[in-house]
């Protein structure tokens, strides 16, 4: 099991490496990729599940992009990466799905950066690392997203942490500095969470836990 979500109707959803599972308290229904059915889930490797404020269920996969579940038809709408289309999903590996305080839906993908979904046209506004711009996203490999009281997003990546002020489209980046014992312990970040006191907790792969006040 890679991810767990309880939706607004009481169903438990479990993502696994071999399909999406819905549990109603008695039985499981398993959703799997069907090669001859374009409305089936796009991939069996499930790594993120999220229900938005409207009750829409979003499912991120390891290689099949993003899926939007249709409850009435028990089918899926697929969103996949297209290198020729800047407003498509950044990558088909969707690690994290997050809805902010203003109900904007953000998708963090692995090596595809951050995408903001325009729900009216179902297209993505991309935010990616630019090696020539120190105020861009620190790395395109995203693992987790959280938000502080001011509305800024905190983004965990494989290259450090980015604080994103969406109002001015500015990133502030935090990376490991061997000469500074108060810097983040490592750049490969697995998890991030902003607590009610607005402290940021950061888990690094193999390098413990960090708290940013």
Coordinates of N, CA and C in Angstrom, one line a residue:
X1 N 0.9 -1.2 0.0 CA 0.0 0.0 0.0 C 0.9 1.2 0.0
X2 N 0.6 2.1 -0.9 CA 1.4 3.3 -1.1 C 0.7 4.6 -0.6
X3 N -0.6 4.6 -0.6 CA -1.4 5.8 -0.2 C -2.7 5.4 0.2
X4 N -3.3 6.2 1.1 CA -4.6 5.9 1.7 C -5.4 7.2 1.8
X5 N -6.7 7.1 1.4 CA -7.6 8.3 1.5 C -9.0 7.9 1.9
X6 N -9.6 8.6 2.8 CA -11.0 8.4 3.1 C -11.8 9.5 2.5
X7 N -12.7 9.2 1.6 CA -13.4 10.3 0.9 C -14.6 10.8 1.7
X8 N -15.3 11.8 1.2 CA -16.4 12.4 1.9 C -17.7 11.5 2.0
X9 N -17.7 10.4 1.2 CA -18.8 9.5 1.3 C -18.5 8.3 2.2
X10 N -17.3 8.3 2.8 CA -17.0 7.3 3.8 C -16.2 6.1 3.2
X11 N -16.0 6.1 1.9 CA -15.2 5.0 1.3 C -13.7 5.2 1.6
X12 N -13.0 4.1 1.8 CA -11.6 4.1 2.0 C -10.9 3.7 0.7
X13 N -10.0 4.5 0.3 CA -9.2 4.2 -1.0 C -7.8 3.9 -0.7
X14 N -7.3 2.8 -1.3 CA -5.9 2.3 -1.0 C -5.2 2.2 -2.4
X15 N -4.1 3.0 -2.5 CA -3.3 2.8 -3.7 C -2.2 1.8 -3.4
X16 N -2.0 0.9 -4.4 CA -1.0 -0.1 -4.3 C -0.2 -0.2 -5.6
X17 N 0.8 -1.0 -5.7 CA 1.6 -1.2 -6.9 C 0.8 -2.0 -7.9
X18 N -0.3 -2.5 -7.6 CA -1.1 -3.3 -8.5 C -2.6 -2.9 -8.5
X19 N -2.8 -1.6 -8.6 CA -4.2 -1.2 -8.8 C -4.7 -0.3 -7.6
X20 N -5.8 0.3 -7.9 CA -6.5 1.2 -6.9 C -7.7 0.4 -6.3
X21 N -7.8 0.4 -5.0 CA -8.8 -0.4 -4.2 C -9.7 0.6 -3.5
X22 N -11.0 0.3 -3.6 CA -12.0 1.0 -2.8 C -12.7 0.0 -1.9
X23 N -12.7 0.4 -0.6 CA -13.3 -0.4 0.5 C -14.5 0.3 1.1
X24 N -15.7 -0.4 1.1 CA -16.9 0.1 1.6 C -17.2 -0.3 3.0
X25 N -16.2 -1.0 3.7 CA -16.5 -1.5 5.0 C -16.7 -3.0 5.0
X26 N -17.1 -3.5 3.9 CA -17.4 -5.0 3.8 C -16.6 -5.6 2.7
X27 N -16.6 -5.0 1.5 CA -15.9 -5.6 0.3 C -15.0 -4.6 -0.4
X28 N -14.1 -5.1 -1.1 CA -13.2 -4.3 -2.0 C -13.6 -4.3 -3.4
X29 N -13.5 -3.1 -4.1 CA -13.6 -3.1 -5.5 C -12.2 -2.6 -6.0
X30 N -11.7 -3.3 -7.0 CA -10.3 -3.0 -7.5 C -10.4 -2.5 -8.9
X31 N -9.7 -1.3 -9.1 CA -9.7 -0.7 -10.4 C -8.3 -0.9 -11.0
X32 N -8.2 -1.5 -12.2 CA -6.9 -1.7 -12.8 C -6.9 -1.2 -14.3
X33 N -5.7 -1.0 -14.8 CA -5.6 -0.6 -16.2 C -6.0 -1.7 -17.1
X34 N -6.8 -1.3 -18.1 CA -7.3 -2.2 -19.1 C -6.9 -1.6 -20.5
X35 N -6.0 -2.3 -21.2 CA -5.4 -1.8 -22.4 C -6.5 -1.4 -23.5
X36 N -7.6 -2.1 -23.5 CA -8.6 -1.9 -24.5 C -9.7 -0.9 -24.0
X37 N -9.5 -0.3 -22.9 CA -10.5 0.6 -22.3 C -9.9 2.0 -21.9
X38 N -10.1 3.0 -22.7 CA -9.5 4.3 -22.5 C -10.1 5.0 -21.2
X39 N -11.2 4.5 -20.7 CA -11.8 5.1 -19.5 C -11.3 4.3 -18.2
X40 N -10.5 3.3 -18.3 CA -9.9 2.6 -17.1 C -8.8 3.5 -16.6
X41 N -8.4 3.2 -15.3 CA -7.3 3.9 -14.7 C -6.1 3.7 -15.6
X42 N -5.2 4.8 -15.7 CA -4.2 4.8 -16.7 C -3.0 3.9 -16.4
X43 N -2.8 3.5 -15.1 CA -1.7 2.7 -14.7 C -2.0 2.0 -13.4
X44 N -1.4 0.8 -13.2 CA -1.6 0.0 -12.0 C -0.8 0.5 -10.8
X45 N 0.3 1.2 -11.0 CA 1.1 1.7 -10.0 C 0.6 3.0 -9.4
X46 N -0.1 2.9 -8.3 CA -0.7 4.1 -7.6 C 0.2 4.7 -6.6
X47 N 0.4 6.0 -6.6 CA 1.3 6.6 -5.6 C 0.7 7.8 -4.8
X48 N -0.4 8.3 -5.3 CA -1.1 9.4 -4.6 C -2.6 9.4 -4.8
X49 N -3.4 9.7 -3.8 CA -4.8 9.8 -3.9 C -5.2 11.0 -3.1
X50 N -6.2 11.8 -3.7 CA -6.6 13.0 -3.1 C -8.0 13.4 -3.5
X51 N -8.9 13.8 -2.5 CA -10.2 14.3 -2.8 C -10.2 15.8 -2.6
X52 N -10.7 16.5 -3.6 CA -10.7 18.0 -3.5 C -12.0 18.5 -2.8
X53 N -12.2 19.8 -2.6 CA -13.3 20.3 -1.8 C -14.6 20.1 -2.5
X54 N -14.6 19.8 -3.8 CA -15.9 19.5 -4.5 C -16.2 18.0 -4.5
X55 N -15.4 17.2 -3.8 CA -15.6 15.7 -3.8 C -15.1 15.0 -5.0
X56 N -14.3 15.6 -5.8 CA -13.6 15.0 -6.9 C -12.4 14.2 -6.4
X57 N -12.3 12.9 -6.9 CA -11.2 12.1 -6.5 C -10.1 12.1 -7.6
X58 N -8.9 12.4 -7.2 CA -7.7 12.5 -8.1 C -6.8 11.4 -7.7
X59 N -6.2 10.7 -8.7 CA -5.3 9.6 -8.5 C -4.0 9.8 -9.3
X60 N -2.9 9.8 -8.6 CA -1.6 9.9 -9.3 C -0.9 8.6 -9.4
X61 N -0.3 8.3 -10.6 CA 0.3 7.0 -10.8 C 1.8 7.1 -11.1
X62 N 2.4 6.0 -11.1 CA 3.8 5.8 -11.3 C 4.0 5.5 -12.8
X63 N 3.8 6.4 -13.7 CA 4.0 6.2 -15.1 C 2.8 6.4 -16.0
X64 N 1.7 6.6 -15.4 CA 0.5 6.8 -16.2 C -0.2 8.1 -16.0
X65 N 0.5 9.0 -15.3 CA 0.0 10.4 -15.2 C -1.1 10.5 -14.1
X66 N -2.0 11.4 -14.3 CA -3.1 11.8 -13.3 C -4.4 11.3 -13.8
X67 N -5.3 10.9 -12.9 CA -6.6 10.4 -13.2 C -7.6 11.1 -12.4
X68 N -8.8 11.5 -13.0 CA -9.9 12.0 -12.4 C -11.0 11.0 -12.4
X69 N -11.5 10.6 -11.2 CA -12.5 9.5 -11.1 C -13.9 10.1 -11.3
X70 N -14.7 9.4 -12.1 CA -16.1 9.7 -12.4 C -16.9 8.7 -11.5
X71 N -17.5 9.2 -10.4 CA -18.2 8.3 -9.5 C -19.4 7.6 -10.1
X72 N -20.2 8.3 -11.0 CA -21.4 7.8 -11.5 C -21.1 6.6 -12.5
X73 N -20.1 6.9 -13.4 CA -19.7 5.9 -14.4 C -18.7 4.9 -13.9
X74 N -18.1 5.2 -12.8 CA -16.9 4.4 -12.3 C -15.8 4.3 -13.3
X75 N -15.5 5.4 -13.9 CA -14.5 5.5 -15.0 C -13.5 6.6 -14.6
X76 N -12.5 6.8 -15.5 CA -11.5 7.7 -15.2 C -11.2 8.6 -16.4
X77 N -10.9 9.8 -16.2 CA -10.3 10.7 -17.2 C -8.8 10.9 -17.0
X78 N -8.1 10.7 -18.0 CA -6.6 10.7 -17.9 C -6.0 12.0 -18.3
X79 N -4.9 12.4 -17.6 CA -4.1 13.5 -17.9 C -2.7 13.0 -17.9
X80 N -2.0 13.2 -19.1 CA -0.7 12.7 -19.3 C 0.3 13.7 -19.8
X81 N 1.5 13.5 -19.6 CA 2.6 14.4 -20.0 C 2.7 14.4 -21.5
X82 N 2.9 15.6 -22.1 CA 3.2 15.7 -23.5 C 4.3 16.7 -23.7
X83 N 5.5 16.2 -24.1 CA 6.7 17.1 -24.2 C 6.5 18.2 -25.2
X84 N 5.6 18.1 -26.1 CA 5.3 19.1 -27.1 C 4.3 20.2 -26.6
X85 N 3.7 19.9 -25.4 CA 2.7 20.8 -24.9 C 3.1 21.3 -23.5
X86 N 3.4 22.6 -23.4 CA 3.9 23.2 -22.1 C 2.8 23.2 -21.1
X87 N 1.5 23.1 -21.5 CA 0.4 23.2 -20.5 C -0.2 21.8 -20.2
X88 N 0.6 20.8 -20.6 CA 0.2 19.4 -20.2 C 0.8 19.1 -18.8
X89 N 0.5 17.9 -18.3 CA 1.1 17.5 -17.1 C 2.6 17.4 -17.2
X90 N 3.3 17.8 -16.2 CA 4.8 17.9 -16.3 C 5.5 16.5 -16.5
X91 N 4.9 15.5 -15.8 CA 5.5 14.1 -15.8 C 4.4 13.1 -15.6
X92 N 4.6 11.9 -16.1 CA 3.6 10.9 -15.8 C 3.8 10.2 -14.5
X93 N 4.8 10.6 -13.7 CA 4.9 10.1 -12.3 C 4.4 11.2 -11.4
X94 N 3.2 11.0 -10.8 CA 2.6 12.0 -10.0 C 2.7 11.6 -8.5
X95 N 3.7 12.4 -7.8 CA 4.0 12.0 -6.5 C 3.0 12.6 -5.4
X96 N 2.5 13.8 -5.7 CA 1.7 14.5 -4.7 C 0.6 15.4 -5.3
X97 N -0.6 15.4 -4.8 CA -1.7 16.2 -5.2 C -2.1 17.0 -4.0
X98 N -2.3 18.3 -4.2 CA -2.5 19.2 -3.0 C -3.5 20.3 -3.4
X99 N -4.4 20.6 -2.5 CA -5.3 21.8 -2.7 C -5.0 22.8 -1.7
X100 N -4.8 24.1 -2.1 CA -4.4 25.1 -1.2 C -5.7 25.8 -0.5
X101 N -5.4 26.8 0.3 CA -6.5 27.5 1.0 C -7.5 28.1 0.1
X102 N -7.1 28.5 -1.1 CA -8.0 29.1 -2.1 C -8.6 28.1 -3.1
X103 N -8.4 26.8 -2.7 CA -9.0 25.7 -3.6 C -8.3 25.5 -4.9
X104 N -7.1 26.1 -5.0 CA -6.3 25.8 -6.2 C -5.7 24.4 -6.1
X105 N -5.7 23.6 -7.2 CA -5.2 22.2 -7.2 C -3.8 22.2 -7.8
X106 N -2.9 21.7 -7.0 CA -1.5 21.6 -7.4 C -1.1 20.2 -7.6
X107 N -0.3 19.9 -8.6 CA 0.2 18.6 -8.8 C 1.7 18.6 -8.8
X108 N 2.3 17.8 -7.9 CA 3.8 17.7 -7.9 C 4.2 16.4 -8.6
X109 N 5.0 16.5 -9.6 CA 5.4 15.3 -10.3 C 6.9 15.1 -10.2
X110 N 7.3 13.9 -10.5 CA 8.7 13.5 -10.4 C 9.5 13.9 -11.7
X111 N 10.3 14.8 -11.7 CA 11.1 15.4 -12.8 C 10.3 16.2 -13.8
X112 N 9.1 16.6 -13.3 CA 8.2 17.4 -14.1 C 7.8 18.7 -13.5
X113 N 8.3 18.9 -12.3 CA 8.0 20.2 -11.6 C 6.6 20.2 -11.0
X114 N 6.2 21.5 -10.8 CA 4.9 21.8 -10.2 C 3.9 22.3 -11.2
X115 N 2.7 21.8 -11.1 CA 1.6 22.2 -12.1 C 0.4 22.7 -11.3
X116 N -0.1 23.8 -11.8 CA -1.4 24.4 -11.2 C -2.5 24.1 -12.2
X117 N -3.5 23.4 -11.8 CA -4.6 23.0 -12.7 C -5.6 24.1 -12.9
X118 N -5.8 24.6 -14.1 CA -6.9 25.5 -14.4 C -8.2 24.6 -14.6
X119 N -9.1 24.5 -13.7 CA -10.2 23.6 -13.7 C -11.2 23.9 -14.8
X120 N -11.2 25.2 -15.3 CA -12.2 25.6 -16.4 C -11.8 25.0 -17.7
X121 N -10.5 24.9 -18.0 CA -10.1 24.3 -19.3 C -9.3 23.0 -19.1
X122 N -9.1 22.6 -17.8 CA -8.4 21.4 -17.5 C -7.0 21.4 -18.2
X123 N -6.3 22.5 -17.9 CA -4.9 22.6 -18.4 C -4.0 23.0 -17.3
X124 N -2.7 22.8 -17.4 CA -1.8 23.1 -16.3 C -0.9 24.3 -16.6
X125 N -0.7 25.1 -15.6 CA 0.3 26.2 -15.6 C 1.5 25.6 -14.9
X126 N 2.7 25.5 -15.7 CA 3.8 24.9 -15.1 C 4.8 25.8 -14.3
X127 N 5.4 25.3 -13.3 CA 6.4 26.0 -12.6 C 7.6 25.0 -12.4
X128 N 8.7 25.3 -13.1 CA 9.8 24.4 -13.1 C 11.2 25.1 -12.8
X129 N 12.1 24.2 -12.5 CA 13.5 24.7 -12.2 C 14.1 25.3 -13.5
X130 N 14.7 26.5 -13.3 CA 15.4 27.2 -14.4 C 16.8 27.4 -13.8
X131 N 17.8 26.7 -14.4 CA 19.2 26.8 -13.9 C 19.7 28.2 -14.0
X132 N 19.1 29.1 -14.8 CA 19.6 30.5 -14.9 C 18.9 31.4 -14.0
X133 N 17.9 30.9 -13.2 CA 17.1 31.7 -12.4 C 17.1 31.2 -10.9
X134 N 17.9 31.8 -10.0 CA 17.9 31.3 -8.6 C 16.6 31.4 -7.9
X135 N 15.7 32.2 -8.4 CA 14.3 32.4 -7.8 C 13.3 31.4 -8.4
X136 N 13.7 30.4 -9.1 CA 12.8 29.4 -9.7 C 12.8 28.2 -8.7
X137 N 11.9 27.3 -9.0 CA 11.8 26.0 -8.2 C 13.2 25.4 -8.1
X138 N 13.5 24.9 -6.9 CA 14.9 24.4 -6.7 C 15.2 23.2 -7.4
X139 N 14.2 22.3 -7.7 CA 14.4 21.0 -8.4 C 13.0 20.6 -8.9
X140 N 13.1 19.9 -10.1 CA 11.8 19.4 -10.7 C 11.3 18.1 -10.1
X141 N 12.1 17.5 -9.2 CA 11.7 16.2 -8.7 C 11.0 16.4 -7.3
X142 N 9.6 16.4 -7.4 CA 8.8 16.8 -6.2 C 8.3 15.6 -5.5
X143 N 8.4 15.6 -4.2 CA 7.8 14.5 -3.4 C 6.6 14.9 -2.5
X144 N 6.5 16.2 -2.1 CA 5.5 16.5 -1.2 C 5.3 18.0 -1.2
X145 N 4.0 18.5 -0.8 CA 3.7 19.9 -0.8 C 2.9 20.2 0.5
X146 N 3.1 21.3 1.1 CA 2.3 21.8 2.3 C 2.1 23.3 2.1
X147 N 1.4 23.9 3.1 CA 1.1 25.4 3.0 C 1.2 26.0 4.4
X148 N 1.7 27.2 4.4 CA 1.8 27.9 5.7 C 0.6 28.9 5.9
X149 N 0.5 29.6 7.0 CA -0.6 30.5 7.3 C -0.7 31.7 6.3
X150 N 0.5 32.1 5.8 CA 0.5 33.2 4.9 C 0.0 32.8 3.5
X151 N -0.2 31.5 3.2 CA -0.6 31.1 1.9 C 0.5 30.6 1.0
X152 N 1.7 30.7 1.5 CA 2.9 30.2 0.7 C 2.9 28.7 0.7
X153 N 3.3 28.1 -0.4 CA 3.5 26.6 -0.5 C 4.9 26.3 -0.1
X154 N 5.1 25.1 0.5 CA 6.4 24.6 0.9 C 6.5 23.3 0.1
X155 N 7.5 23.2 -0.7 CA 7.6 22.1 -1.7 C 8.9 21.3 -1.4
X156 N 8.7 20.0 -1.1 CA 9.9 19.1 -0.9 C 10.3 18.5 -2.2
X157 N 11.6 18.6 -2.5 CA 12.1 18.1 -3.8 C 13.4 17.2 -3.5
X158 N 13.9 16.6 -4.5 CA 15.1 15.9 -4.4 C 16.4 16.8 -4.4
X159 N 16.2 18.1 -4.5 CA 17.3 19.0 -4.5 C 17.1 20.1 -3.5
X160 N 16.3 19.9 -2.5 CA 16.1 20.9 -1.4 C 14.6 21.2 -1.2
X161 N 14.4 22.3 -0.5 CA 13.0 22.8 -0.3 C 12.8 24.2 -0.9
X162 N 11.6 24.4 -1.5 CA 11.3 25.7 -2.1 C 10.0 26.2 -1.3
X163 N 10.1 27.5 -1.0 CA 9.0 28.2 -0.5 C 8.4 29.1 -1.6
X164 N 7.2 28.8 -2.0 CA 6.6 29.5 -3.2 C 5.5 30.5 -2.8
X165 N 5.8 31.8 -3.1 CA 4.8 32.8 -2.9 C 4.1 33.0 -4.2
X166 N 2.9 32.4 -4.3 CA 2.2 32.4 -5.6 C 1.8 33.8 -6.0
X167 N 1.6 34.7 -5.1 CA 1.2 36.0 -5.4 C 2.2 36.8 -6.3
X168 N 3.4 36.5 -6.1 CA 4.4 37.2 -6.9 C 5.3 36.2 -7.7
X169 N 4.8 34.9 -7.7 CA 5.5 33.9 -8.5 C 7.0 33.8 -8.1
X170 N 7.3 33.9 -6.8 CA 8.7 33.9 -6.4 C 9.0 32.7 -5.5
X171 N 10.1 32.1 -5.7 CA 10.6 30.9 -4.9 C 11.7 31.4 -4.1
X172 N 11.7 30.9 -2.8 CA 12.8 31.0 -1.9 C 13.3 29.6 -1.6
X173 N 14.6 29.3 -1.8 CA 15.1 28.0 -1.8 C 16.0 27.7 -0.6
X174 N 15.8 26.5 0.0 CA 16.6 26.1 1.2 C 17.4 24.8 0.8
X175 N 18.7 24.9 0.9 CA 19.5 23.7 0.6 C 20.6 23.5 1.6
X176 N 21.2 22.3 1.6 CA 22.2 22.0 2.6 C 23.5 22.7 2.3
X177 N 24.0 23.3 3.4 CA 25.3 24.0 3.3 C 26.3 23.3 4.3
X178 N 27.3 22.6 3.8 CA 28.2 21.9 4.7 C 28.9 22.8 5.7
X179 N 29.0 24.0 5.4 CA 29.6 25.0 6.4 C 28.7 25.6 7.4
X180 N 27.4 25.3 7.3 CA 26.4 25.9 8.1 C 25.6 24.8 8.8
X181 N 25.9 24.5 10.1 CA 25.2 23.5 10.9 C 23.7 23.7 11.0
X182 N 23.2 25.0 10.8 CA 21.8 25.3 10.9 C 21.1 25.2 9.6
X183 N 21.8 24.8 8.5 CA 21.1 24.6 7.2 C 20.4 23.2 7.3
X184 N 19.6 23.0 6.2 CA 18.9 21.7 6.1 C 19.9 20.6 6.1
X185 N 19.5 19.4 6.7 CA 20.5 18.3 6.8 C 20.9 17.7 5.5
X186 N 20.0 17.7 4.5 CA 20.3 17.1 3.2 C 19.3 17.6 2.2
X187 N 19.7 17.5 0.9 CA 18.8 18.1 -0.1 C 17.8 17.1 -0.6
X188 N 17.9 15.8 -0.4 CA 17.0 14.9 -0.9 C 15.8 14.7 0.2
X189 N 14.7 15.4 -0.1 CA 13.6 15.6 0.9 C 12.5 14.6 0.6
X190 N 12.1 13.9 1.6 CA 11.0 12.9 1.5 C 9.7 13.4 1.8
X191 N 9.6 14.3 2.8 CA 8.3 14.7 3.3 C 8.4 16.1 3.9
X192 N 7.3 16.8 3.9 CA 7.2 18.2 4.5 C 5.9 18.4 5.0
X193 N 5.8 19.2 6.2 CA 4.5 19.5 6.8 C 4.6 20.8 7.6
X194 N 3.7 21.7 7.4 CA 3.6 22.9 8.2 C 2.6 22.7 9.3
X195 N 3.1 22.8 10.6 CA 2.2 22.5 11.7 C 1.4 23.8 12.1
X196 N 0.4 23.7 13.0 CA -0.5 24.8 13.4 C 0.3 26.0 13.9
X197 N 1.5 25.8 14.4 CA 2.3 27.0 14.8 C 3.1 27.6 13.7
X198 N 3.0 27.1 12.5 CA 3.7 27.6 11.3 C 5.1 27.2 11.3
X199 N 5.6 26.2 12.1 CA 6.9 25.6 11.9 C 6.8 24.6 10.8
X200 N 7.9 24.5 10.0 CA 8.0 23.6 8.9 C 8.8 22.4 9.3
X201 N 8.2 21.2 9.2 CA 8.9 20.0 9.5 C 9.3 19.3 8.2
X202 N 10.6 18.9 8.1 CA 11.2 18.4 6.9 C 11.9 17.1 7.1
X203 N 11.5 16.1 6.4 CA 12.1 14.8 6.5 C 13.0 14.5 5.4
X204 N 14.3 14.2 5.6 CA 15.3 14.0 4.6 C 15.6 12.5 4.5
X205 N 15.8 12.0 3.3 CA 16.2 10.6 3.1 C 17.5 10.3 3.7
X206 N 17.5 9.5 4.8 CA 18.7 9.1 5.4 C 19.4 10.1 6.3
X207 N 18.8 11.3 6.4 CA 19.4 12.4 7.2 C 18.5 13.0 8.2
X208 N 17.5 12.2 8.7 CA 16.7 12.7 9.8 C 15.7 13.7 9.5
X209 N 15.3 14.4 10.6 CA 14.2 15.4 10.6 C 14.8 16.8 10.9
X210 N 14.2 17.7 10.2 CA 14.5 19.1 10.4 C 13.3 19.9 10.8
X211 N 13.5 21.0 11.6 CA 12.4 21.9 11.9 C 12.9 23.3 11.5
X212 N 12.1 23.9 10.7 CA 12.4 25.3 10.3 C 11.5 26.3 11.0
X213 N 12.0 27.1 11.8 CA 11.2 28.1 12.5 C 11.2 29.4 11.7

